[in-house]
Structure formats: structure tokens, C-alpha cells
C-alpha positions as semicolon CSV with decimal commas, in nm:
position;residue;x (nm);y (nm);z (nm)
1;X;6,112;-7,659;-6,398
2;X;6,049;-7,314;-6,255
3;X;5,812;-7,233;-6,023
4;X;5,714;-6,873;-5,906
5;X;5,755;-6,827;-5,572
6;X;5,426;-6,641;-5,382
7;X;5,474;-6,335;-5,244
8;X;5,446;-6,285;-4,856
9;X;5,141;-6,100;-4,763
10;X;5,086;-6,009;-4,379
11;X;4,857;-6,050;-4,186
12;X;4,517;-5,831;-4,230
13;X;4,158;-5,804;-4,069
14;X;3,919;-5,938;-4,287
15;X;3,580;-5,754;-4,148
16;X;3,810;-5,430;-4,180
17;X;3,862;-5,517;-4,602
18;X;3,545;-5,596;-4,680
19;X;3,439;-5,272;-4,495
20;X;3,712;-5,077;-4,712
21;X;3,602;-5,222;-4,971
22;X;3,259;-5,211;-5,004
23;X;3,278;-4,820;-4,912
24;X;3,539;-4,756;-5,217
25;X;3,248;-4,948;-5,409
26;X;2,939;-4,738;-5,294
27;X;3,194;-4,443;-5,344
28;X;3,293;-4,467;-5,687
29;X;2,905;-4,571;-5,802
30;X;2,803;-4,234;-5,659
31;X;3,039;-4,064;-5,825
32;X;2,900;-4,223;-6,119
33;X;2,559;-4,106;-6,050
34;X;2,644;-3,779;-5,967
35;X;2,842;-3,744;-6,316
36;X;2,535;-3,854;-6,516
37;X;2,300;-3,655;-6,325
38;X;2,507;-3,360;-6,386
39;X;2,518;-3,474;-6,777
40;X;2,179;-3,500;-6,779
41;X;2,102;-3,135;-6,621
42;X;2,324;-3,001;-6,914
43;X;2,153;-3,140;-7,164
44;X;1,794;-3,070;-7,075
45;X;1,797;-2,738;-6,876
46;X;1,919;-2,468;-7,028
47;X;2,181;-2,227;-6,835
48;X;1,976;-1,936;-6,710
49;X;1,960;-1,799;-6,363
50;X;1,662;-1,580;-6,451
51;X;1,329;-1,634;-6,607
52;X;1,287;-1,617;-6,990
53;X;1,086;-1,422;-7,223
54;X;0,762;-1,621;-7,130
55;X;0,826;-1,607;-6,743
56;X;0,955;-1,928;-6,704
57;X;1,234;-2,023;-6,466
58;X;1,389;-2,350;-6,661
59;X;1,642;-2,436;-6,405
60;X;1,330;-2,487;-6,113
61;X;1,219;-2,748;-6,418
62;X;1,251;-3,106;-6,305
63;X;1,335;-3,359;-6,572
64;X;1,074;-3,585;-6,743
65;X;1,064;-3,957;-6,688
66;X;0,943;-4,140;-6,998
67;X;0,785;-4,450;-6,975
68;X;0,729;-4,692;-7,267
69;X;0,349;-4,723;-7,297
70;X;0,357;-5,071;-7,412
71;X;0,555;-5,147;-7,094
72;X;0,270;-5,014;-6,840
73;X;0,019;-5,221;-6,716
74;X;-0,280;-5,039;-6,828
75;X;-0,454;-5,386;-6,968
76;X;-0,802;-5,470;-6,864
77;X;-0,813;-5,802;-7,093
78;X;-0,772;-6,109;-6,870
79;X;-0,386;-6,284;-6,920
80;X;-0,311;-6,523;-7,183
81;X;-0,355;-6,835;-6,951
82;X;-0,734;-6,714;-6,920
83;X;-1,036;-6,701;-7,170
84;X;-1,320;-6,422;-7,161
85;X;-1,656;-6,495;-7,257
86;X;-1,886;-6,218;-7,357
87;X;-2,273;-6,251;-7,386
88;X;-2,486;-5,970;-7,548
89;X;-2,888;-6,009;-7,582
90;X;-2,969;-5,778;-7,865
91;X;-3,238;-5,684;-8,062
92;X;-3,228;-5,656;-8,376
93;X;-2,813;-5,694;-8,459
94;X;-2,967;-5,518;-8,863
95;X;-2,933;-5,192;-8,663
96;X;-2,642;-5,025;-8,801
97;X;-2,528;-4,830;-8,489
98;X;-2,588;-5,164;-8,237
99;X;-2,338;-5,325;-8,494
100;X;-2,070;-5,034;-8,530
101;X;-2,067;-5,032;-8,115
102;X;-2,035;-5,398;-8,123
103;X;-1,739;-5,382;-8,298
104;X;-1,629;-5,123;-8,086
105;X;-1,671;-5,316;-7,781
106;X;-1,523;-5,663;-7,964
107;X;-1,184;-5,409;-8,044
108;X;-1,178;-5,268;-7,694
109;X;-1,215;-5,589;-7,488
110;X;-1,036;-5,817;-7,720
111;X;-1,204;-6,112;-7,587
112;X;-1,158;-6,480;-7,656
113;X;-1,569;-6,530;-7,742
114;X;-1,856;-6,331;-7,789
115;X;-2,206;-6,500;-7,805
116;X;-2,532;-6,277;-7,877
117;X;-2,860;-6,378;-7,879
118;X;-3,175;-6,261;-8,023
119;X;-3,025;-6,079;-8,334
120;X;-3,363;-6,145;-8,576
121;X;-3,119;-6,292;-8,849
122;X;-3,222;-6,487;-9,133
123;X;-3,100;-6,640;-9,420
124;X;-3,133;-6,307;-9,614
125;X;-2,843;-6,171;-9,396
126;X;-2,508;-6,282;-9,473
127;X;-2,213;-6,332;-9,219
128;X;-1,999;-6,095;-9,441
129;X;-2,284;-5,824;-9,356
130;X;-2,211;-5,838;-8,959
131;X;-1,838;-5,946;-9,010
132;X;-1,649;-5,836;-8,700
133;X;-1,277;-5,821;-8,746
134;X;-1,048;-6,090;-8,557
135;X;-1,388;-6,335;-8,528
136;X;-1,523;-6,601;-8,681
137;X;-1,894;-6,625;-8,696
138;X;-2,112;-6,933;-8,585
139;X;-2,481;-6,882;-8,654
140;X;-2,790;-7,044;-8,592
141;X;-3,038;-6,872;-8,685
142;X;-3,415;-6,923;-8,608
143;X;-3,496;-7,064;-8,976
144;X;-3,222;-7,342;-8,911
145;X;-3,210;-7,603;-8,650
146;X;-2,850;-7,737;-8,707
147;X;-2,534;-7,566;-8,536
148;X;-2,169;-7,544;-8,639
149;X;-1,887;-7,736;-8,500
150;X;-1,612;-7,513;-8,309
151;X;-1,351;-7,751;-8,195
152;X;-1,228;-7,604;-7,847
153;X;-1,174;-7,754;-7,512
154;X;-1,536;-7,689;-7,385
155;X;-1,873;-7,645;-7,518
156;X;-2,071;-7,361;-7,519
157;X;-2,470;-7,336;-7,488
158;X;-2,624;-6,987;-7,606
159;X;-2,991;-7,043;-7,515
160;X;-3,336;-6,829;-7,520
161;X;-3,639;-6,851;-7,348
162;X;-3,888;-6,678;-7,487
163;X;-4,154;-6,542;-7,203
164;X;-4,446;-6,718;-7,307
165;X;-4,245;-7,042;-7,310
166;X;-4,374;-7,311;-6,980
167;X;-4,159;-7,343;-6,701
168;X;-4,178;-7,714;-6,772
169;X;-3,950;-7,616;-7,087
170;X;-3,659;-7,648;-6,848
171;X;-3,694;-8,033;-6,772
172;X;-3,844;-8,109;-7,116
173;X;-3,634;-7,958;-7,318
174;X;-3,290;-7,782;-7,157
175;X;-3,215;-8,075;-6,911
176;X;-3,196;-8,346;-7,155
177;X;-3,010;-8,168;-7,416
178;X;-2,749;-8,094;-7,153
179;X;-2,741;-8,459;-7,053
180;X;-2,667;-8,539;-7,370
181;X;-2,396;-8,317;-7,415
182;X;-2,200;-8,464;-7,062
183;X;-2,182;-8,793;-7,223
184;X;-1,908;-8,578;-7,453
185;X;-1,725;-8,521;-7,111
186;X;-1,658;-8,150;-7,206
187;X;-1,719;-7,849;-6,944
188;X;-2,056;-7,718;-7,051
189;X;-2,143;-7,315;-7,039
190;X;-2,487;-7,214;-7,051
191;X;-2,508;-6,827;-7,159
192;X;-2,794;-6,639;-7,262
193;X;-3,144;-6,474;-7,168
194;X;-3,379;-6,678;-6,998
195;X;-3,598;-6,445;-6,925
196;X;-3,620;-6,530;-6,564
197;X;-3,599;-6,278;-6,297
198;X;-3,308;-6,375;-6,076
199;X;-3,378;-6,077;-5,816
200;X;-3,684;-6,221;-5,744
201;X;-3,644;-6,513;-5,493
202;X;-4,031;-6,631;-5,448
203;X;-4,136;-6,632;-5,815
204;X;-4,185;-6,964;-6,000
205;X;-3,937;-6,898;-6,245
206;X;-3,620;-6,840;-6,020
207;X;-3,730;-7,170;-5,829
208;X;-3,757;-7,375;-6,135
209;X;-3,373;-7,235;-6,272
210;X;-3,307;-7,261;-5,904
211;X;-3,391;-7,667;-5,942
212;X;-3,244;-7,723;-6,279
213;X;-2,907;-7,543;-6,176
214;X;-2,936;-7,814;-5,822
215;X;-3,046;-8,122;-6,032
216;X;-2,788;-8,041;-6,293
217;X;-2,457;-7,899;-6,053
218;X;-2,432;-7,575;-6,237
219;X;-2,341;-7,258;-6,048
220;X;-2,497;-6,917;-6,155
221;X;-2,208;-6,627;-6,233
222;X;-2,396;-6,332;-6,232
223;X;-2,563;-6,153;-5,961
224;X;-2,600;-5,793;-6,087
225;X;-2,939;-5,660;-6,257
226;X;-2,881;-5,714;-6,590
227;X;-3,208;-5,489;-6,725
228;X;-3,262;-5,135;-6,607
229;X;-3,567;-4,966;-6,764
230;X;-3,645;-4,651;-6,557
231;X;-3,819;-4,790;-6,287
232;X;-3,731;-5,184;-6,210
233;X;-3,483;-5,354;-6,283
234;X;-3,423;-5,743;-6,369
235;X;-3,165;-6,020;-6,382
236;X;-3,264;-6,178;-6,666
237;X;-2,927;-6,251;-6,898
238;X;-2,722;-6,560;-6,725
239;X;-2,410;-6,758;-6,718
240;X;-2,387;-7,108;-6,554
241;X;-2,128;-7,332;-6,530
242;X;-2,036;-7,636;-6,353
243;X;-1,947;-7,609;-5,999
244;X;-1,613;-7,811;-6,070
245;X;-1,507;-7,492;-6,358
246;X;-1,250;-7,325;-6,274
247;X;-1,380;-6,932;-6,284
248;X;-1,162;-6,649;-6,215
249;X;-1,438;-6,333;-6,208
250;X;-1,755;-6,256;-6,365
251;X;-1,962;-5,940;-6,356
252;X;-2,195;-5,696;-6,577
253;X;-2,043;-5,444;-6,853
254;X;-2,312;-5,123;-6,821
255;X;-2,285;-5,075;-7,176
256;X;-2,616;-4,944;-7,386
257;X;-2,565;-5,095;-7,668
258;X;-2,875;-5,280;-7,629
259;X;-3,167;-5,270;-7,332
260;X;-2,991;-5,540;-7,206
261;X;-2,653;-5,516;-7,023
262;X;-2,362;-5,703;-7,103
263;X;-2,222;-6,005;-6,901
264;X;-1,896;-6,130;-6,889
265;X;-1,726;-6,427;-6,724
266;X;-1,280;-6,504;-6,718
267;X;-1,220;-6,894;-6,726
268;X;-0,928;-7,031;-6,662
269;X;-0,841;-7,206;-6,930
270;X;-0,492;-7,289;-7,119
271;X;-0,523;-7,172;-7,482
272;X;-0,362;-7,429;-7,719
273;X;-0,022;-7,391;-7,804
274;X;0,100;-7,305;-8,121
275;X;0,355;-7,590;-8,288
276;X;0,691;-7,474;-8,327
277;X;0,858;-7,475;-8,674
278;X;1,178;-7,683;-8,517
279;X;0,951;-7,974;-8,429
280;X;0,828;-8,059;-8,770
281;X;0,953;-8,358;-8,899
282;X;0,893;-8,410;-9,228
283;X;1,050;-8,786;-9,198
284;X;0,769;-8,898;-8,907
285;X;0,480;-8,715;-9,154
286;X;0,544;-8,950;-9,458
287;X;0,559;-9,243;-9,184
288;X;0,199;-9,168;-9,047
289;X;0,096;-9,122;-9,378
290;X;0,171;-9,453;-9,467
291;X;0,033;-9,609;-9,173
292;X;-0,284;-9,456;-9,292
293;X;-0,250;-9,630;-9,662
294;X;-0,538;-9,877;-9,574
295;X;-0,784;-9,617;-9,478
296;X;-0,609;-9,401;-9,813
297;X;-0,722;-9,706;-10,005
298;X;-1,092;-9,725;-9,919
299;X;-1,138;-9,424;-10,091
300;X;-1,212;-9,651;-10,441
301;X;-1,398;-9,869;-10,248
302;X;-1,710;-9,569;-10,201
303;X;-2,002;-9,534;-10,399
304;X;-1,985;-9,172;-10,500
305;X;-1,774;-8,869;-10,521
306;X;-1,891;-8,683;-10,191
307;X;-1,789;-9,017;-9,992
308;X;-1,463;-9,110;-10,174
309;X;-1,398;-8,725;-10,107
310;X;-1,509;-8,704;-9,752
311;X;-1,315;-9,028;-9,654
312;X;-0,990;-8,854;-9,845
313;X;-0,993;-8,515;-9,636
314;X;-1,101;-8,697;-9,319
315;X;-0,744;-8,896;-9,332
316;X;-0,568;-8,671;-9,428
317;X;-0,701;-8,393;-9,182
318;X;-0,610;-8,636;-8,930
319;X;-0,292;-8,652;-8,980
320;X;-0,214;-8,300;-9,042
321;X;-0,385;-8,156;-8,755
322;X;-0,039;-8,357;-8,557
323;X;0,239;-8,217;-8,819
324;X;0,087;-7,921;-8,984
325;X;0,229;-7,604;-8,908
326;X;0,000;-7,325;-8,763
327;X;0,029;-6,947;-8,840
328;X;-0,097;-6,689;-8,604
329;X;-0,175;-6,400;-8,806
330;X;-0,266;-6,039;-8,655
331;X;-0,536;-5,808;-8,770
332;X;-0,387;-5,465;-8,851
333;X;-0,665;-5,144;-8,858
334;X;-0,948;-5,038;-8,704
335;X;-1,298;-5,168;-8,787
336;X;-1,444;-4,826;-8,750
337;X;-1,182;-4,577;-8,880
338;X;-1,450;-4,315;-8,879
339;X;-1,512;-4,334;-8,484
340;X;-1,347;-4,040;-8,391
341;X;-1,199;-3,895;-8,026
342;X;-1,520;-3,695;-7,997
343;X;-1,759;-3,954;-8,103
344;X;-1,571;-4,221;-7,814
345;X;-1,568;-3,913;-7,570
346;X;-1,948;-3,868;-7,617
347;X;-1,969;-4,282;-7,554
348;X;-1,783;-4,239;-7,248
349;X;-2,013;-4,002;-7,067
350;X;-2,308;-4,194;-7,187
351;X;-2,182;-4,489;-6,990
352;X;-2,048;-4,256;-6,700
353;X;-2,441;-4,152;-6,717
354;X;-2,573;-4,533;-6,688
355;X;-2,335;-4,608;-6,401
356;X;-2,477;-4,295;-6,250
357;X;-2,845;-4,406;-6,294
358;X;-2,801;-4,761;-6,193
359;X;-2,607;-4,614;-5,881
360;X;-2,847;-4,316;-5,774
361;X;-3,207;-4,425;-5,913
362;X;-3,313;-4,076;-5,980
363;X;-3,504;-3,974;-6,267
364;X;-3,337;-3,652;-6,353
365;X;-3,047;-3,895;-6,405
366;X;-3,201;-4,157;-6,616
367;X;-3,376;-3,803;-6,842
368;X;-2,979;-3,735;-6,844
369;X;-2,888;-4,101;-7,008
370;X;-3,168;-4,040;-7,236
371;X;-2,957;-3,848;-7,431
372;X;-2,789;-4,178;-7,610
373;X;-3,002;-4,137;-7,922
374;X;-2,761;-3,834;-8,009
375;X;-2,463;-4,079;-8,015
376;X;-2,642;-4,333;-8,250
377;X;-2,708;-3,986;-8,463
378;X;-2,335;-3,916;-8,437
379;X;-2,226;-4,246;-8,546
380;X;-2,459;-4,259;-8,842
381;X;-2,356;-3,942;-8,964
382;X;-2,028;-3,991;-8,904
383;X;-2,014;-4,384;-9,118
384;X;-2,223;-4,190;-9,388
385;X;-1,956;-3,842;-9,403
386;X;-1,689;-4,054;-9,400
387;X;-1,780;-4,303;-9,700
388;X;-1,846;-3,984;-9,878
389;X;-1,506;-3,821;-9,871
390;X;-1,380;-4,147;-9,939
391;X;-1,552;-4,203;-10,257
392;X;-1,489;-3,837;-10,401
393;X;-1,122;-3,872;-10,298
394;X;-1,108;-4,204;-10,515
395;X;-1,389;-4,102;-10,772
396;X;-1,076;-4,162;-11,029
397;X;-0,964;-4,507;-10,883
398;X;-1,183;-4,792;-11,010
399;X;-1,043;-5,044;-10,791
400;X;-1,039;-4,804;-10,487
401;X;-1,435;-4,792;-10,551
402;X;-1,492;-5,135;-10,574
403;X;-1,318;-5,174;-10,257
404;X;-1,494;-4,944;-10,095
405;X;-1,848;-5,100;-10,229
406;X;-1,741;-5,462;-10,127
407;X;-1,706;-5,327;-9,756
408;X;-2,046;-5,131;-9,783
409;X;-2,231;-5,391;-9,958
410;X;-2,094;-5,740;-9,844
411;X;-2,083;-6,012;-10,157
412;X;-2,333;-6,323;-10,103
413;X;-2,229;-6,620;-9,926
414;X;-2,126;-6,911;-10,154
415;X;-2,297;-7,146;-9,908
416;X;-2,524;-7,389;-9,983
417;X;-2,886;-7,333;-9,848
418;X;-2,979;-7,610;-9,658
419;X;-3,345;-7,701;-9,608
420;X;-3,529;-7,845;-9,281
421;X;-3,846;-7,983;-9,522
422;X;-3,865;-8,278;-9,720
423;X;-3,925;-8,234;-10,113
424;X;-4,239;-8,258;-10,191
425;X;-4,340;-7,990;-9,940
426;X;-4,103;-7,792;-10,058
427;X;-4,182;-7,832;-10,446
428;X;-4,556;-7,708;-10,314
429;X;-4,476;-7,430;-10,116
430;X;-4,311;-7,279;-10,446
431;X;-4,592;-7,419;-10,678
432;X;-4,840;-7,228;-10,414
433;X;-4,645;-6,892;-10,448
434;X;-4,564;-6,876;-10,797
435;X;-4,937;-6,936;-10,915
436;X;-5,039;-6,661;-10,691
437;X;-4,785;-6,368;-10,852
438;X;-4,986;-6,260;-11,136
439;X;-5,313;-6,197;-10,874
440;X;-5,095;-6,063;-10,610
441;X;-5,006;-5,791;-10,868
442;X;-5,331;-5,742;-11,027
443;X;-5,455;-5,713;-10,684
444;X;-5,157;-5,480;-10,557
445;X;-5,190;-5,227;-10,913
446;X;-5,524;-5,156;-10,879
447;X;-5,508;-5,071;-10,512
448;X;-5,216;-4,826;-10,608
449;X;-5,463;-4,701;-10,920
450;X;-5,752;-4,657;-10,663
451;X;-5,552;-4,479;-10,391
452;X;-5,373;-4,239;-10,659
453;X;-5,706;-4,190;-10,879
454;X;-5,561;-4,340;-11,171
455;X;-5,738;-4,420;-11,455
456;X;-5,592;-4,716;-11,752
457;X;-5,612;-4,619;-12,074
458;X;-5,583;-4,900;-12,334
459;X;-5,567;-4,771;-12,698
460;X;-5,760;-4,993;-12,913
461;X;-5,432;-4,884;-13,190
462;X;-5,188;-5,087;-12,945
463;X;-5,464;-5,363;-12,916
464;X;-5,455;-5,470;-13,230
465;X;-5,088;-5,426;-13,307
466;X;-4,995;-5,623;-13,070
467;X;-5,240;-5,914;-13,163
468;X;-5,063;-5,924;-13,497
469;X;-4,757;-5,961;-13,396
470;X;-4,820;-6,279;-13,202
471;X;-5,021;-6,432;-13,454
């Protein structure tokens, strides 16, 4: 056995070879630096001592840092661990340009929920018709008393008060709806317009939200004015929530896209997880399923279809919703290609104008924001121009026309209508409207022959040819 005998090394200071060291260090990584910097000068300035042909003296020219833009923090949206809530009280969501600056907004803010109230939709509207990518619509419109189910961690009340609507509405009506809804044991947001002036301290309607917010432990989120016609302005558009909700801002967007302004509100709130592929086990699926079998089997046991069906999807869902895999899939595009830089410049200055008026109260400023109407002119023409070119560029493409008229003209909803009457009234209604037609339009033709001096003229030839053909 060999063993290497270790070499003899006298005796140093330590403090002194660390402090060699650490200097032969520093010394060779600025040598570094200095080599790359000189690289660097070679390859972006040019050698010239003297100014070139357009007067330009390239060696006084310091180099450009680039910055990735997806790496600067330029993001207004809230972070992932939060949830934005948008409310909008609208009039009339049929208007063209209040939708195309909807959608606007809805791409800009990319927020988790947007509620709007007051739209005047009715059955004759389809959702396909005010589709806004990236968002699933939930209506409830004023012909139908019945809401949709969203399945989230907290529930959300859009309500309006109309102005003519008592004060006693408030405890006959709101409060016991929203003690019903704490027996869920959900966090509850109230959003919407309730048409009660919140600047206003001493009327009856701030004291009797003011006593349904204390009664119920809700806390109001906005304080701004949330109407400003020319010469008052109102609080009227409100989120509450309760006082145990964990809120990280809220605040007013000045954004004319209706008379009323928009209010926001970040909760935080975890979003649900997506389940990884890895943790699907396809062994533990067919297990649950059979522990299921007995409810599996009641489906012959039901009387009909729709409950042997119901019962079927209702199992199954269940156990699904635990092993299913989820796909997040991301919505490519714009939603309003033909919204141009000038047409969002023009936009911008409109709001810069708002922010002005609500800031100075002048009226040479609010004559100033009056000038909106040409961007609702601009947007118009601009949807119309742009459909145009698109149809004579694919006036040869069949399917590129029909693609084009599906996104103009929405298809129906395959949706079954439901109905808030009972049978009979609603066999009458239509017996009462179809036996009335034929006058309506006896009634309506001779007004139009009247107003357009129009005389009939019946041919006693046609007369009788048509009597003998139907005898």
C-alpha cells in the first residue's frame, strides 16, 4: 500500500489571501467587462471621428438597451390570486357603438366578471347578438324571472331599482332575498344601480340603504360620483359586500360608454386550480364509478326519459367534475379588428376630456366632451367600411361570405323558450291576437290608402274569374 505523502506548505496569513484573492477576482471580471464593452462598441458604432453625410456624429451615440415588452410591468389587471368585478348600467346594450366599446373595454381590462344592468333585452335578442369574446353570458332578462346557475366560490347579486319603486322595497323585497341566499353560506356581492343618491347624506333614500347595509353587515365600495350630467352629479351605481370580504381596491372607471360611469371592485379571491394531467388516475375513476352503480341503477327505476336522463348525467357529472381533465383554452384576435390607432387615439382624449370635466366643473370643458358623438360616428363608419372591403375582397369565396354573415347576423339560439304563464292563458293570449290580424290589416291598408290618396280598383273581370275557380 502506497500512500502519497502531502506536500509541506508554510505558513501564510489568511486575511492577506483572501485579500489577494478576491482582488485577482474583481480584476479579471473587469477585464471581462471591459473586453465586451469594447466588443460591443465595434459592433454598433461605426469608426468615424467626424460627422457623416446627415450631420451625425455616431461615435457621441450611446448604445440602446432593449427590454422585452412582455417582461415590463406595464399591467393594470389585478394578479392572478385576485378577481375584478366590473359593473356597467347601460341603456339600451341594442346600440351598436355602446356594444363595440364594451368589447373594447372587456379586451382592455381583461377582467374576471362583468355585470350590466338595464340593457332593454328581450327574448327577441339572442346572446350570440351581444357575444363578447372570452365571456360567457348569463341573462335575465325582464320577460323572465328565473336566473342561471354559475358555479363559483361566491354569489353575485346584480340588482335595479327603478325610481318610482318605495323605499320600503328594500326590507320587502332585497332583505329577504339576501337572507335567503346566507343560508347558502357563500360571500354575497350586491352590484348595480339603485338609484339612490349616495352624496346626499339627509335624503330618505341614503338612510334607508344606510339601514339595510347596518341591518344586513354589508360595507359600501364606492364613494366617487358615479353620474355627471353637466351640472350635478350623483352616486347612484353601487357595490356592497360583507364587511368580513376580503377587498383589495375599488374605484370608478370615467368611461362614456354610457351616462353612467363604470365601477370596479379587486377581491381577493384564489381562482380554482386547474388539475394536472399527472394526477389522473384512470384506476381510482372506474373505482368511483362503481361505487356509484346503485345510484347508475335507478336510472330504470324512473318514469320517463327526461328523469332516467337527468339522474344519468347527474352521476356521472359528479364524478367527473373529481377526475376529468380541464383545458384552458386562449382566445386569439381582436373582437374589433376594425378599431384602428386613430379611432382608440380619438377615445383616449374623449376620456382625457371627462377626467378634465369631472376635475374642473367648467362648462367650456363639458361643451369640449360633447364632442363624443363624433367617436360613435367614427366607429360606425369604420364597422360598416370595413365589412365592405371584406365582402368585395371575398365576393368569390362562398364560405368566406357566409362567415362573414354569421358574425354580422348571429344564428338563433337553439334554446327552448320557457314561459312564466300557465296554459290556458297562454292558448288565449294567441287565440286573442290571431283573430284580430285580418282587422288589424284592413284597418292598417286603408289608413295607408287614405294618407297616400289611393283609390282600389276591383275589376268586375277578376271578380268573377276568381269565383269560378273556387267553385
Amino acid at each position: 500500500m502506497f500512500r502519497k505523502e502531502p506536500l509541506k506548505v508554510p505558513d501564510l496569513d489568511l486575511d492577506k489571501c483572501l485579500c489577494a484573492y478576491r482582488m485577482s477576482e474583481l480584476s479579471k471580471e473587469r477585464n471581462k467587462a471591459i473586453e465586451a464593452a469594447e466588443s460591443i462598441n465595434a459592433i454598433q458604432k461605426p469608426k468615424l471621428s467626424k460627422a457623416d453625410k446627415r450631420g451625425i456624429n455616431l461615435l457621441n451615440l450611446c448604445p440602446l438597451k432593449r427590454i422585452h415588452e412582455s417582461k415590463q410591468d406595464k399591467s393594470p389587471y389585478p394578479p392572478a390570486s385576485e378577481v375584478e368585478l366590473l359593473h356597467l348600467n347601460i341603456r339600451s346594450l341594442k346600440d351598436r357603438t355602446h356594444l363595440l366599446e364594451l368589447r373594447e373595454l372587456a379586451s382592455e381590462r381583461k377582467s374576471s366578471i362583468i355585470t350590466i344592468s338595464e340593457t332593454w333585452l328581450n327574448t327577441s335578442v339572442t346572446s350570440a347578438e351581444i357575444q363578447i369574446n372570452g365571456y360567457k353570458p348569463h341573462r335575465l332578462d325582464w320577460l323572465h324571472k328565473r336566473g342561471q346557475e354559475i358555479k363559483i366560490g361566491f354569489f353575485i347579486c346584480l340588482t335595479y331599482r327603478p325610481d318610482d319603486s318605495p323605499l320600503s322595497s328594500f326590507e320587502e323585497v332585497l332583505k329577504p332575498k339576501y337572507i335567503q341566499a346566507l343560508t347558502l353560506n357563500k360571500p354575497i356581492i350586491i352590484l348595480g344601480d339603485l338609484n339612490c343618491n349616495g352624496l346626499e347624506k339627509s335624503c330618505p333614500k341614503f338612510k334607508a340603504l344606510g339601514k339595510f347595509c347596518s341591518d344586513m353587515n354589508l360595507k359600501k365600495q364606492i364613494s366617487a360620483p358615479t353620474r355627471i350630467p353637466p351640472y350635478t352629479q350623483t352616486l347612484l351605481d353601487v357595490i356592497m359586500v360583507c364587511s368580513n370580504f376580503s377587498v383589495r381596491n375599488s374605484g370608478v372607471i370615467q368611461r362614456p360608454i354610457s351616462d353612467h360611469s363604470i365601477v370596479f371592485t379587486h377581491l381577493k379571491i384564489k381562482k380554482q386550480k386547474t388539475i394536472p394531467h399527472y394526477h389522473y388516475n384512470g384506476k381510482q375513476f372506474a373505482c368511483d364509478l362503481a361505487k356509484e352503480a346503485d345510484a347508475l341503477l335507478t336510472t330504470f327505476d324512473k318514469p320517463d326519459v327526461n328523469s332516467k336522463l337527468k339522474n344519468l348525467m347527474d352521476t356521472l357529472k359528479h364524478i367527473l367534475d373529481s377526475h376529468a381533465l380541464q383545458k384552458q383554452i386562449k382566445i386569439h384576435g381582436r373582437p374589433c379588428p376594425f378599431v384602428n390607432k386613430e379611432i382608440k387615439d380619438m377615445m383616449k382624449f374623449r376620456d382625457i376630456l371627462l377626467k378634465k370635466f369631472v376635475r374642473t366643473h367648467e362648462d367650456t370643458d363639458w361643451c369640449n366632451f360633447e364632442s363624443r358623438d363624433q367617436v360613435k360616428k367614427m366607429l360606425r363608419d369604420a364597422e360598416n367600411n370595413y365589412t365592405f372591403d371584406d365582402v368585395q375582397a371575398n365576393k368569390n369565396s362562398p364560405r368566406a361570405l357566409w362567415k362573414m354573415i354569421n358574425r354580422a347576423v348571429p344564428s338563433k339560439e337553439n334554446q327552448q323558450s320557457s314561459y312564466t304563464k300557465d296554459l290556458s292563458t297562454i292558448t288565449n293570449e294567441f287565440n286573442l291576437f290571431f283573430s284580430k290580424v285580418g282587422q288589424k290589416v284592413a284597418e292598417t291598408s286603408q289608413s295607408l290608402m287614405e294618407k297616400n290618396n289611393i283609390r282600389a280598383r276591383l275589376r268586375l273581370s277578376d271578380t268573377n274569374s276568381s269565383s269560378n275557380t273556387f267553385q
